[in-house]
């Protein structure tokens, strides 16, 4: 049993040690494929020869597979069989001969599957199971006097040639006969990798930094991180291993020192008891674990405002970088003291465009168009903004996702005056007159400063003790304080989400603490289809598998697992119920939204696709009450062949497109964007 759980590191070797021989009969030469997984380090220089070729008639080796100066992988003809093969002596000829090349940069510091299919008359290059190019070649004729059964041997090897250093690892490198397709090797035995997911108790700044918020400077904030051992194609690996966590300075990668009282900088919590993370390995059961960590007395102000990151590694495997995982850069923020963050109160919501130079929409007033505006923004890493485009009564804006403080709210209806005698009430004066609310400023501050867990608990308390009108007023106030209208959308959803989630769990569990997953999926599908207002489309097996991953369960579901899943699923179903999105979800040909997919699946499906190809998905990292929960993400191939992710905020899309006869279908609005031209498809590994 122990051998089944261990990680077999003998399958991984240094790239420089790679060497295989191919025996071929020259007269009756058939197709063969060289396949391998490769993990290139960032220290690789360019151009670099990854694999070289040589045979008995050659005095010098020639390149076979190279990375050019633009980090594109190039497959060159085989010297023994193709007239177009490069001259081993004349290095200038290597760039002039016919070849097959990738269109995008070859990824570094991640596993990539490479397949080189070679025949007498052609060669093909495959990346992650997908063919990226093919070249027709001229076969070399047999020399006179050669035996008809003459067998030749070609050696394919890597030595870091051309004086450049090619650093990396290789996994399962082998030569396949013509009867075996490259895809078989791609899915047969993918290599392993360790990864870490963003904690739910932190916010992401627009520069990608995670912010961990503590109550005060002398008290760290406990947060959870999910660590996952999976294979290179995103499938979970059910192995029981240990990982060790350590706190590093993000800029230098050096360990954070202990404080003067020798307290460890990073603590891990088990059943309420804290241990030094470096001294207490954490167990990954079936390849995953949710770890409770705390940065102890090492906070933003005491460390000269330096950024941290957390490193996870499997003990005794430190020489394998793919068995290590690092978090994003992190900062610690206290709610009191010099590093506290106080929200700036806004007297009004700015209705001006986020990007200067936005063209006005002719022939329509702002109020009639506000519900038809769609905002697109960066999901992870902010990029340069793209100017909006006028779309005959509709418009789209590209925006960085994490700039919540720059959000604008449009088309907000004027509210009637309200009065109250509560001494703690908040009063706002504007063009509509005086309005008084019954929810105090301190409650609004708590919500604006809180993490997702604290916000959800606060919303449960507010919805239990307040009416619909007060909840709506609270939503408007939070939007004003935070400058982000999306918060209001999630707050208004709270009462229905909590009530329906509670009723659903009672119906599913029937007072049992653990419920088998097979019993959960039936009820979940019924609730989803009702909320999404779509009875014509059922959830697929892949949809349920993603929901299982989000819930964090395996065969049995607890209430905690169910609530995790519900906080993601309910906002998604609510978005699908909206008129413009509902039609796209119902559409089967073409299938605009193919279901619940991960970022990795979308990126894999777009590998080697043409610029402008895009896929719509719901981000798995956005759960209620995150302001972007339920939004759509456009994953697309940019003009430079780089895959990007941008957020499509849905809270301004009208509930029914019939209310606006001049509203374009959402798919037409997407295709009108200069960055988007055609719909892609999800390709899942079998």
XYZ file of C-alpha atoms in Angstrom:
686
model
C 0.000 0.000 0.000
C 2.833 2.396 0.861
C 4.377 2.062 -2.572
C 1.098 3.144 -4.172
C 1.102 6.356 -2.146
C 4.736 7.315 -2.718
C 5.810 9.707 -5.475
C 8.042 7.867 -7.932
C 10.750 10.445 -8.638
C 12.661 8.006 -10.850
C 10.309 9.020 -13.668
C 11.752 12.551 -13.558
C 15.223 13.271 -14.886
C 17.274 16.287 -15.845
C 16.794 17.402 -19.423
C 20.537 17.263 -20.068
C 20.489 13.494 -19.383
C 17.877 12.755 -22.050
C 18.976 10.307 -24.775
C 16.910 7.914 -26.925
C 17.753 5.881 -30.015
C 15.386 5.360 -32.942
C 15.991 2.349 -35.177
C 14.413 2.771 -38.604
C 14.591 0.881 -41.879
C 15.547 3.483 -44.428
C 13.906 1.917 -47.464
C 10.575 1.310 -45.740
C 10.719 4.119 -43.250
C 7.404 4.712 -41.484
C 6.188 7.260 -39.020
C 7.486 7.460 -35.462
C 6.728 9.964 -32.710
C 9.058 11.280 -30.030
C 6.942 12.251 -27.005
C 7.874 13.667 -23.622
C 6.817 16.059 -20.864
C 9.268 18.914 -20.276
C 9.586 21.459 -17.453
C 11.934 24.309 -18.430
C 13.335 26.585 -15.754
C 13.428 30.343 -16.070
C 17.228 30.215 -16.282
C 17.066 28.888 -19.849
C 18.742 31.183 -22.382
C 17.674 31.813 -25.978
C 18.093 30.646 -28.621
C 18.631 27.131 -27.203
C 18.775 23.652 -28.662
C 16.509 21.387 -26.639
C 17.153 18.124 -28.522
C 19.866 17.332 -31.068
C 20.100 14.579 -33.704
C 23.007 12.467 -34.916
C 23.595 9.194 -36.801
C 26.593 7.147 -37.908
C 27.132 9.088 -41.164
C 27.358 12.457 -39.387
C 30.540 13.987 -37.983
C 28.617 16.660 -36.086
C 25.209 16.668 -34.457
C 22.453 18.903 -35.795
C 19.495 20.499 -34.024
C 16.167 18.685 -34.003
C 14.061 20.694 -31.533
C 14.978 24.267 -30.558
C 13.679 27.366 -28.822
C 14.377 30.479 -30.862
C 15.143 33.945 -29.540
C 11.397 34.604 -29.156
C 10.902 31.460 -27.020
C 9.001 29.715 -29.805
C 9.587 25.989 -30.198
C 10.765 24.870 -33.659
C 10.886 21.307 -35.043
C 13.529 20.804 -37.777
C 13.714 18.043 -40.440
C 15.505 14.757 -39.741
C 18.953 14.753 -41.352
C 18.883 11.068 -42.296
C 15.637 11.226 -44.258
C 14.816 14.746 -45.436
C 16.552 16.801 -48.128
C 15.576 19.994 -46.310
C 17.464 18.996 -43.147
C 19.844 21.628 -41.691
C 23.567 21.476 -42.336
C 25.241 20.401 -39.074
C 28.258 22.634 -39.773
C 26.502 25.737 -41.141
C 24.543 27.060 -38.170
C 23.038 29.833 -40.303
C 21.115 27.225 -42.302
C 19.189 26.142 -39.218
C 16.941 29.188 -39.380
C 16.446 28.967 -43.141
C 15.263 25.374 -43.598
C 11.554 24.433 -43.599
C 10.313 23.850 -40.068
C 7.246 23.625 -37.837
C 6.946 26.300 -35.152
C 4.594 27.250 -32.355
C 2.858 30.593 -32.717
C 3.098 31.501 -29.029
C 5.931 31.567 -26.532
C 6.763 28.229 -24.986
C 5.709 28.279 -21.298
C 8.363 28.135 -18.608
C 8.173 26.728 -15.082
C 5.261 24.445 -15.877
C 4.874 21.004 -17.400
C 4.237 20.990 -21.147
C 3.722 17.905 -23.305
C 5.647 17.845 -26.603
C 5.081 15.405 -29.460
C 7.273 15.271 -32.587
C 5.769 13.081 -35.339
C 8.241 12.341 -38.148
C 7.597 10.600 -41.476
C 9.456 10.373 -44.778
C 7.148 12.964 -46.318
C 6.121 15.223 -43.442
C 6.643 16.197 -39.833
C 4.171 17.460 -37.219
C 4.551 19.208 -33.895
C 2.086 18.661 -31.042
C 1.813 20.716 -27.854
C -0.320 19.268 -25.035
C -2.016 16.833 -27.417
C -2.942 19.471 -30.013
C -1.196 19.685 -33.396
C 0.262 23.183 -33.813
C 1.825 22.745 -37.230
C 2.692 20.430 -40.121
C 5.294 20.624 -42.887
C 5.511 18.557 -46.101
C 9.096 17.417 -46.841
C 11.117 15.693 -49.549
C 12.385 12.206 -48.781
C 16.087 11.399 -49.330
C 16.502 8.550 -51.833
C 18.510 5.484 -50.868
C 22.143 5.494 -51.997
C 23.247 2.908 -54.560
C 24.525 -0.364 -53.184
C 22.748 -0.069 -49.898
C 21.152 -3.200 -48.598
C 17.364 -3.280 -48.769
C 17.192 -4.400 -45.179
C 19.695 -1.822 -43.989
C 18.702 -0.582 -40.521
C 19.891 2.824 -39.395
C 19.949 4.291 -35.905
C 19.236 7.922 -35.087
C 20.161 9.269 -31.652
C 18.083 12.069 -30.181
C 19.633 13.660 -27.121
C 20.014 16.851 -25.084
C 23.291 18.306 -23.886
C 22.491 22.025 -23.704
C 24.176 22.669 -27.023
C 25.382 25.820 -28.778
C 27.130 26.904 -25.597
C 23.776 27.824 -24.042
C 22.364 26.367 -20.878
C 19.049 24.529 -21.168
C 17.875 23.830 -17.631
C 14.863 21.700 -16.947
C 13.328 18.304 -16.274
C 11.877 15.651 -18.542
C 9.245 13.014 -17.818
C 8.364 9.827 -19.717
C 10.419 10.539 -22.826
C 9.922 7.729 -25.348
C 9.575 6.901 -29.027
C 6.155 5.681 -30.139
C 5.496 3.484 -33.189
C 3.214 4.688 -35.980
C 0.299 2.730 -34.510
C 0.225 4.832 -31.310
C -1.083 8.411 -31.423
C 0.556 11.281 -29.538
C -2.626 11.840 -27.482
C -2.242 8.391 -25.952
C 1.098 9.394 -24.464
C -0.315 12.779 -23.363
C -3.037 11.223 -21.202
C -1.246 8.015 -20.131
C 0.985 9.180 -17.281
C 1.080 12.975 -16.793
C 3.674 14.314 -14.331
C 2.731 15.649 -10.900
C 2.737 19.241 -9.691
C 1.908 21.015 -6.441
C -0.328 24.090 -6.438
C -1.950 26.462 -3.941
C -5.276 28.294 -4.251
C -6.143 31.804 -3.083
C -7.590 31.970 0.450
C -11.190 33.092 0.782
C -10.231 35.371 3.700
C -8.171 37.817 1.689
C -8.627 40.399 -1.026
C -6.490 40.780 -4.159
C -5.065 44.196 -4.930
C -4.874 45.390 -8.522
C -1.170 44.488 -8.535
C -2.023 40.868 -7.639
C -0.945 41.125 -3.980
C -3.007 39.209 -1.405
C -4.039 41.288 1.614
C -4.421 39.402 4.917
C -6.350 41.569 7.400
C -5.826 41.273 11.166
C -7.743 42.864 14.020
C -4.707 44.720 15.390
C -0.982 44.944 14.870
C -0.106 42.499 17.654
C -2.577 39.826 16.537
C -2.178 37.815 13.339
C -5.051 36.803 11.128
C -5.836 33.104 10.721
C -6.501 32.255 7.102
C -6.976 29.057 5.124
C -5.072 27.893 2.055
C -5.925 24.903 -0.128
C -2.873 22.928 -1.263
C -3.451 20.424 -4.073
C -1.310 17.716 -5.633
C -2.552 17.125 -9.178
C -1.187 15.999 -12.502
C -0.208 18.300 -15.347
C -3.611 18.068 -17.057
C -5.490 19.176 -13.940
C -6.702 15.819 -12.645
C -6.502 15.260 -8.855
C -3.969 12.700 -7.693
C -5.151 10.614 -4.788
C -1.877 10.243 -2.919
C -1.278 10.792 0.783
C 1.815 12.974 1.165
C 3.142 15.618 3.545
C 3.982 19.238 2.807
C 5.931 21.775 4.855
C 5.079 25.487 4.804
C 7.537 28.334 5.330
C 7.283 32.141 5.199
C 9.592 33.991 2.797
C 10.295 37.583 1.873
C 8.730 37.978 -1.566
C 11.436 40.193 -3.073
C 14.427 38.007 -2.144
C 12.947 34.568 -1.478
C 14.828 34.352 1.820
C 13.139 32.922 4.942
C 11.595 35.368 7.407
C 13.569 35.453 10.631
C 12.127 34.561 14.013
C 11.257 37.426 16.328
C 13.247 38.344 19.417
C 11.187 35.953 21.551
C 12.007 33.133 19.080
C 8.396 32.759 18.005
C 8.056 31.184 14.565
C 6.958 33.647 11.837
C 4.408 31.198 10.387
C 2.093 29.048 12.491
C -0.218 26.212 11.517
C -3.346 25.472 13.540
C -4.660 22.006 14.413
C -7.820 21.805 16.546
C -7.126 25.249 17.960
C -3.484 24.472 18.856
C -0.787 26.392 16.991
C 2.546 24.919 15.910
C 5.544 26.236 14.035
C 4.775 25.528 10.369
C 8.334 24.475 9.578
C 8.299 21.926 12.410
C 4.820 20.536 11.741
C 4.339 18.920 8.293
C 0.786 18.999 6.977
C -0.876 15.899 5.575
C -2.419 15.942 2.113
C -5.116 13.277 2.103
C -6.043 12.084 -1.378
C -3.822 14.829 -2.719
C -5.402 17.881 -1.091
C -5.702 19.699 2.219
C -7.100 22.941 3.586
C -4.514 24.394 5.973
C -5.176 27.004 8.648
C -2.180 29.331 8.882
C -1.270 32.487 10.750
C 1.527 35.003 10.304
C 2.503 35.552 13.911
C 3.836 38.943 15.029
C 5.365 39.424 11.618
C 3.166 42.070 10.088
C 3.292 44.913 7.673
C 4.492 47.649 10.028
C 7.115 45.592 11.909
C 8.906 44.385 8.785
C 9.395 47.719 7.064
C 6.279 47.108 4.934
C 7.911 44.217 3.074
C 5.814 41.682 1.175
C 5.759 37.978 2.011
C 4.939 34.737 0.269
C 4.408 31.226 1.586
C 6.291 28.287 0.162
C 4.944 24.731 0.287
C 7.202 21.800 -0.467
C 7.165 18.033 -0.157
C 9.942 16.961 2.259
C 13.021 15.427 0.617
C 11.786 16.558 -2.827
C 13.260 20.068 -2.775
C 15.323 19.395 -5.904
C 12.114 19.137 -7.936
C 10.639 22.643 -8.430
C 7.307 21.269 -9.676
C 6.813 19.672 -6.236
C 6.942 23.145 -4.677
C 4.220 25.786 -4.667
C 4.302 29.490 -3.827
C 1.491 31.859 -2.962
C 1.161 35.306 -4.480
C 2.891 38.132 -2.704
C 1.105 38.888 0.573
C 0.828 41.846 2.893
C -0.575 42.004 6.404
C -2.931 44.857 7.225
C -4.144 45.691 10.721
C -7.484 47.367 11.236
C -6.099 49.658 13.883
C -2.853 51.558 14.057
C -0.690 52.940 11.310
C -1.604 50.333 8.736
C -5.330 50.414 9.149
C -7.443 51.184 6.142
C -10.336 53.601 6.543
C -12.833 53.779 3.716
C -13.278 57.161 2.197
C -16.851 58.313 2.262
C -18.194 59.312 -1.141
C -20.816 61.999 -1.486
C -21.917 60.692 -4.867
C -21.216 57.992 -7.374
C -19.203 59.181 -10.344
C -21.109 58.514 -13.535
C -18.271 59.478 -15.848
C -16.506 56.841 -17.956
C -13.574 54.989 -16.424
C -11.484 55.579 -19.525
C -11.017 59.034 -20.965
C -12.103 59.548 -24.523
C -15.114 57.215 -24.407
C -17.311 58.043 -27.391
C -20.871 59.061 -26.594
C -23.753 56.965 -27.841
C -25.824 58.898 -30.308
C -29.565 58.957 -30.261
C -30.148 57.676 -26.715
C -30.122 59.162 -23.263
C -27.827 57.863 -20.523
C -30.735 56.649 -18.434
C -32.107 54.491 -21.234
C -28.757 52.837 -21.904
C -27.399 52.299 -18.424
C -28.937 48.867 -18.019
C -27.407 47.736 -21.309
C -23.811 48.555 -20.515
C -21.459 45.629 -20.117
C -18.125 45.886 -18.393
C -15.210 43.616 -19.147
C -12.222 43.450 -16.857
C -9.074 41.521 -16.043
C -9.644 38.426 -13.914
C -6.193 38.014 -12.372
C -3.419 40.328 -13.525
C -4.409 43.852 -14.597
C -3.416 44.849 -18.100
C -3.628 48.007 -20.122
C -7.193 49.143 -20.657
C -8.842 48.983 -24.053
C -11.027 51.846 -25.172
C -14.757 51.095 -25.198
C -16.601 50.727 -28.483
C -19.959 52.242 -29.419
C -22.385 49.500 -30.390
C -25.559 51.155 -31.716
C -27.225 51.607 -28.367
C -24.982 49.280 -26.354
C -21.371 49.541 -25.285
C -18.693 47.457 -23.625
C -15.837 48.529 -21.388
C -12.640 46.617 -20.705
C -11.494 47.199 -17.144
C -9.057 45.653 -14.652
C -11.105 43.446 -12.372
C -9.579 44.351 -9.033
C -10.123 48.083 -9.317
C -13.339 47.863 -7.344
C -12.730 51.309 -5.953
C -13.019 52.702 -9.484
C -16.339 51.022 -10.279
C -19.232 53.193 -11.345
C -22.936 52.601 -10.939
C -25.206 53.748 -13.735
C -28.952 53.965 -14.188
C -29.656 54.061 -10.469
C -33.232 55.103 -9.844
C -33.938 57.965 -7.527
C -35.150 56.870 -4.114
C -37.821 58.437 -1.977
C -36.948 60.289 1.164
C -36.816 58.274 4.377
C -36.713 59.467 7.936
C -35.622 57.969 11.245
C -34.925 59.086 14.773
C -31.959 56.745 15.375
C -29.067 58.837 16.709
C -26.557 56.654 14.897
C -28.280 56.968 11.539
C -26.293 57.996 8.487
C -27.526 61.052 6.614
C -26.728 61.785 2.992
C -27.705 64.931 1.139
C -27.780 65.000 -2.620
C -29.945 66.093 -5.484
C -32.813 63.982 -4.187
C -32.915 65.695 -0.790
C -32.285 64.294 2.683
C -32.270 60.527 3.303
C -31.755 58.797 6.658
C -30.826 55.153 7.111
C -31.217 52.882 10.118
C -27.899 51.045 9.692
C -24.971 52.674 11.468
C -21.702 53.790 9.932
C -19.785 51.305 12.082
C -21.700 48.406 10.519
C -20.942 49.725 7.040
C -17.249 50.137 7.961
C -17.142 46.573 9.283
C -18.523 45.254 6.027
C -16.215 47.320 3.810
C -13.140 46.246 5.787
C -14.155 42.625 6.328
C -13.010 39.583 4.418
C -15.485 37.314 2.644
C -16.159 35.173 5.719
C -16.800 38.195 7.911
C -19.023 39.784 5.280
C -21.147 36.657 4.924
C -21.643 36.416 8.703
C -22.567 40.089 8.860
C -25.076 39.707 6.026
C -26.706 36.763 7.798
C -27.129 38.941 10.882
C -28.493 41.901 8.902
C -30.962 39.866 6.850
C -32.272 38.175 10.025
C -32.930 41.492 11.775
C -33.804 43.879 8.930
C -36.462 44.220 6.273
C -35.972 44.289 2.523
C -35.974 48.086 2.453
C -33.222 48.318 5.068
C -31.135 45.725 3.241
C -31.472 47.733 0.023
C -30.428 50.893 1.858
C -27.450 49.073 3.346
C -26.444 47.895 -0.138
C -26.571 51.469 -1.441
C -24.487 52.718 1.500
C -21.790 50.070 1.030
C -21.638 50.972 -2.660
C -21.103 54.611 -1.698
C -18.447 53.913 0.929
C -16.520 51.397 -1.178
C -17.041 53.093 -4.534
C -18.030 49.718 -5.993
C -21.639 49.108 -7.012
C -21.063 45.355 -7.360
C -21.093 45.026 -3.550
C -24.701 46.202 -3.564
C -25.694 43.485 -6.019
C -24.332 40.775 -3.710
C -25.966 42.316 -0.620
C -29.405 42.432 -2.249
C -28.987 38.768 -3.136
C -28.214 37.773 0.465
C -31.693 37.108 1.835
C -32.749 34.824 -1.013
C -29.386 33.047 -1.150
C -29.372 32.294 2.578
C -33.041 31.266 2.736
C -32.952 29.005 -0.298
C -29.608 27.507 0.714
C -30.923 26.688 4.202
C -34.077 25.085 2.826
C -32.102 23.138 0.237
C -29.732 21.676 2.834
C -32.607 20.698 5.122
C -34.267 18.923 2.219
C -31.057 17.228 1.124
C -29.642 16.220 4.521
C -32.864 15.174 6.293
C -31.049 15.849 9.593
C -28.010 13.727 8.659
C -24.611 15.395 9.103
C -23.082 13.621 6.100
C -24.930 12.978 2.837
C -23.686 10.850 -0.043
C -22.769 12.922 -3.083
C -25.055 10.922 -5.378
C -28.031 12.025 -3.298
C -26.965 15.672 -3.383
C -26.642 16.076 -7.160
C -30.301 15.297 -7.843
C -31.574 18.035 -5.536
C -28.875 20.505 -6.578
C -29.819 20.195 -10.242
C -33.498 20.868 -9.512
C -32.684 23.979 -7.461
C -30.214 25.231 -10.069
C -32.613 24.866 -13.018
C -35.381 26.629 -11.098
C -33.202 29.584 -10.037
C -31.595 29.824 -13.493
C -35.066 29.783 -15.109
C -33.963 27.157 -17.583
C -35.612 23.736 -17.636
C -34.232 22.762 -21.048
C -30.601 22.329 -20.018
C -29.393 19.927 -17.336
C -26.044 19.936 -15.584
C -23.460 17.522 -16.976
C -21.116 15.124 -15.236
C -18.281 17.632 -15.740
C -20.401 20.381 -14.153
C -20.985 18.262 -11.065
C -17.308 17.329 -10.829
C -16.390 21.015 -10.704
C -19.049 21.622 -8.048
C -17.548 18.773 -6.050
C -14.132 20.408 -6.267
C -15.525 23.749 -5.138
C -17.277 22.115 -2.185
C -14.077 20.315 -1.142
C -15.842 16.979 -0.632
C -15.369 13.471 -1.965
C -18.002 10.774 -1.450
C -19.869 12.485 1.378
C -21.031 16.087 1.783
C -21.184 18.041 5.030
C -23.096 21.259 5.599
C -19.817 23.187 5.304
C -19.137 21.540 1.923
C -22.649 22.364 0.763
C -22.419 26.022 1.791
C -19.127 26.446 -0.089
C -20.734 25.077 -3.221
C -23.981 27.035 -2.743
C -22.177 30.375 -2.345
C -20.643 29.809 -5.769
C -23.603 28.172 -7.524
C -26.415 30.526 -6.464
C -24.856 33.723 -7.944
C -24.094 31.790 -11.137
C -27.690 30.577 -11.406
C -28.951 34.122 -10.720
C -26.795 35.478 -13.530
C -28.028 32.810 -15.940
C -31.623 33.768 -15.105
C -31.048 37.217 -16.609
C -32.528 37.678 -20.063
C -29.376 38.314 -22.095
C -27.356 35.521 -20.472
C -30.240 33.064 -20.272
C -30.460 32.872 -24.040
C -26.751 32.116 -24.328
C -26.994 29.389 -21.673
C -29.954 27.764 -23.478
C -28.212 27.852 -26.860
C -26.988 24.420 -27.976
C -25.730 25.306 -31.437
C -23.517 27.155 -31.015
C -22.888 26.398 -27.346
C -21.891 29.847 -26.114
C -21.408 28.702 -22.513
C -20.289 25.079 -22.438
C -20.836 24.615 -18.729
C -18.726 24.941 -15.603
C -15.049 24.906 -16.553
C -11.842 25.883 -14.809
C -9.354 28.489 -15.904
C -6.883 25.695 -16.706
C -9.380 23.868 -18.934
C -10.129 27.070 -20.831
C -6.435 27.848 -21.320
C -5.732 24.289 -22.469
C -8.578 24.435 -24.985
C -7.231 27.690 -26.461
C -3.673 26.488 -26.894
C -2.529 27.005 -30.493
C -5.831 28.691 -31.460
C -6.025 31.757 -33.669
C -6.106 35.255 -32.112
C -9.622 36.331 -31.253
C -10.806 32.846 -30.247
C -12.593 33.022 -26.898
C -14.431 30.923 -24.311
C -16.990 32.101 -21.748
C -16.803 30.695 -18.221
C -17.795 31.442 -14.647
C -14.657 32.029 -12.494
C -14.307 29.362 -9.802
C -12.428 31.797 -7.529
C -15.418 34.116 -7.062
C -17.981 33.075 -4.446
C -20.650 35.109 -2.658
C -20.344 37.726 -1.240
C -17.373 38.576 -3.455
C -18.483 41.520 -5.644
C -17.702 39.544 -8.811
C -19.516 36.326 -7.797
C -21.681 35.054 -10.656
C -19.893 37.118 -13.288
C -18.669 35.748 -16.588
C -15.014 35.660 -17.652
C -13.925 35.907 -21.273
C -10.812 33.785 -21.797
C -9.358 34.615 -25.196
C -6.264 34.492 -27.392
C -4.804 37.968 -27.808
C -3.334 39.378 -30.991
C 0.097 38.393 -29.654
C -1.081 34.791 -29.088
C -1.041 35.251 -25.313
C -4.092 33.856 -23.503
C -5.840 36.497 -21.386
C -8.777 36.581 -18.991
C -11.216 39.477 -18.655
C -14.223 39.900 -16.437
C -17.715 40.488 -17.806
C -19.665 42.165 -14.992
C -23.317 41.202 -15.257
C -24.985 43.313 -12.574
C -25.907 46.057 -15.071
C -27.488 43.723 -17.615
C -31.266 44.006 -17.578
C -33.364 41.124 -16.268
C -35.202 40.788 -19.554
C -33.932 41.935 -22.928
C -37.569 42.444 -23.959
C -37.642 45.613 -21.847
C -35.246 47.160 -24.340
C -36.162 46.392 -27.906
C -32.976 48.027 -29.174
C -30.693 45.886 -26.970
C -28.328 43.702 -28.959
C -27.870 40.021 -28.039
C -24.936 39.586 -25.710
C -23.118 37.355 -28.208
C -23.299 40.104 -30.847
C -21.859 42.594 -28.379
C -18.973 40.231 -27.647
C -18.205 39.558 -31.305
C -18.189 43.308 -31.962
C -15.166 43.664 -29.693
C -11.907 44.015 -31.680
C -10.179 41.450 -29.428
C -12.870 38.784 -30.003
C -13.766 37.183 -33.336
C -14.906 33.567 -32.912
C -16.158 31.175 -30.259
C -13.837 28.427 -29.070
C -14.679 24.983 -27.718
C -13.751 23.229 -24.505
C -11.452 20.247 -25.092
C -11.390 17.840 -22.172
C -8.914 15.010 -21.774
C -10.425 11.537 -21.904
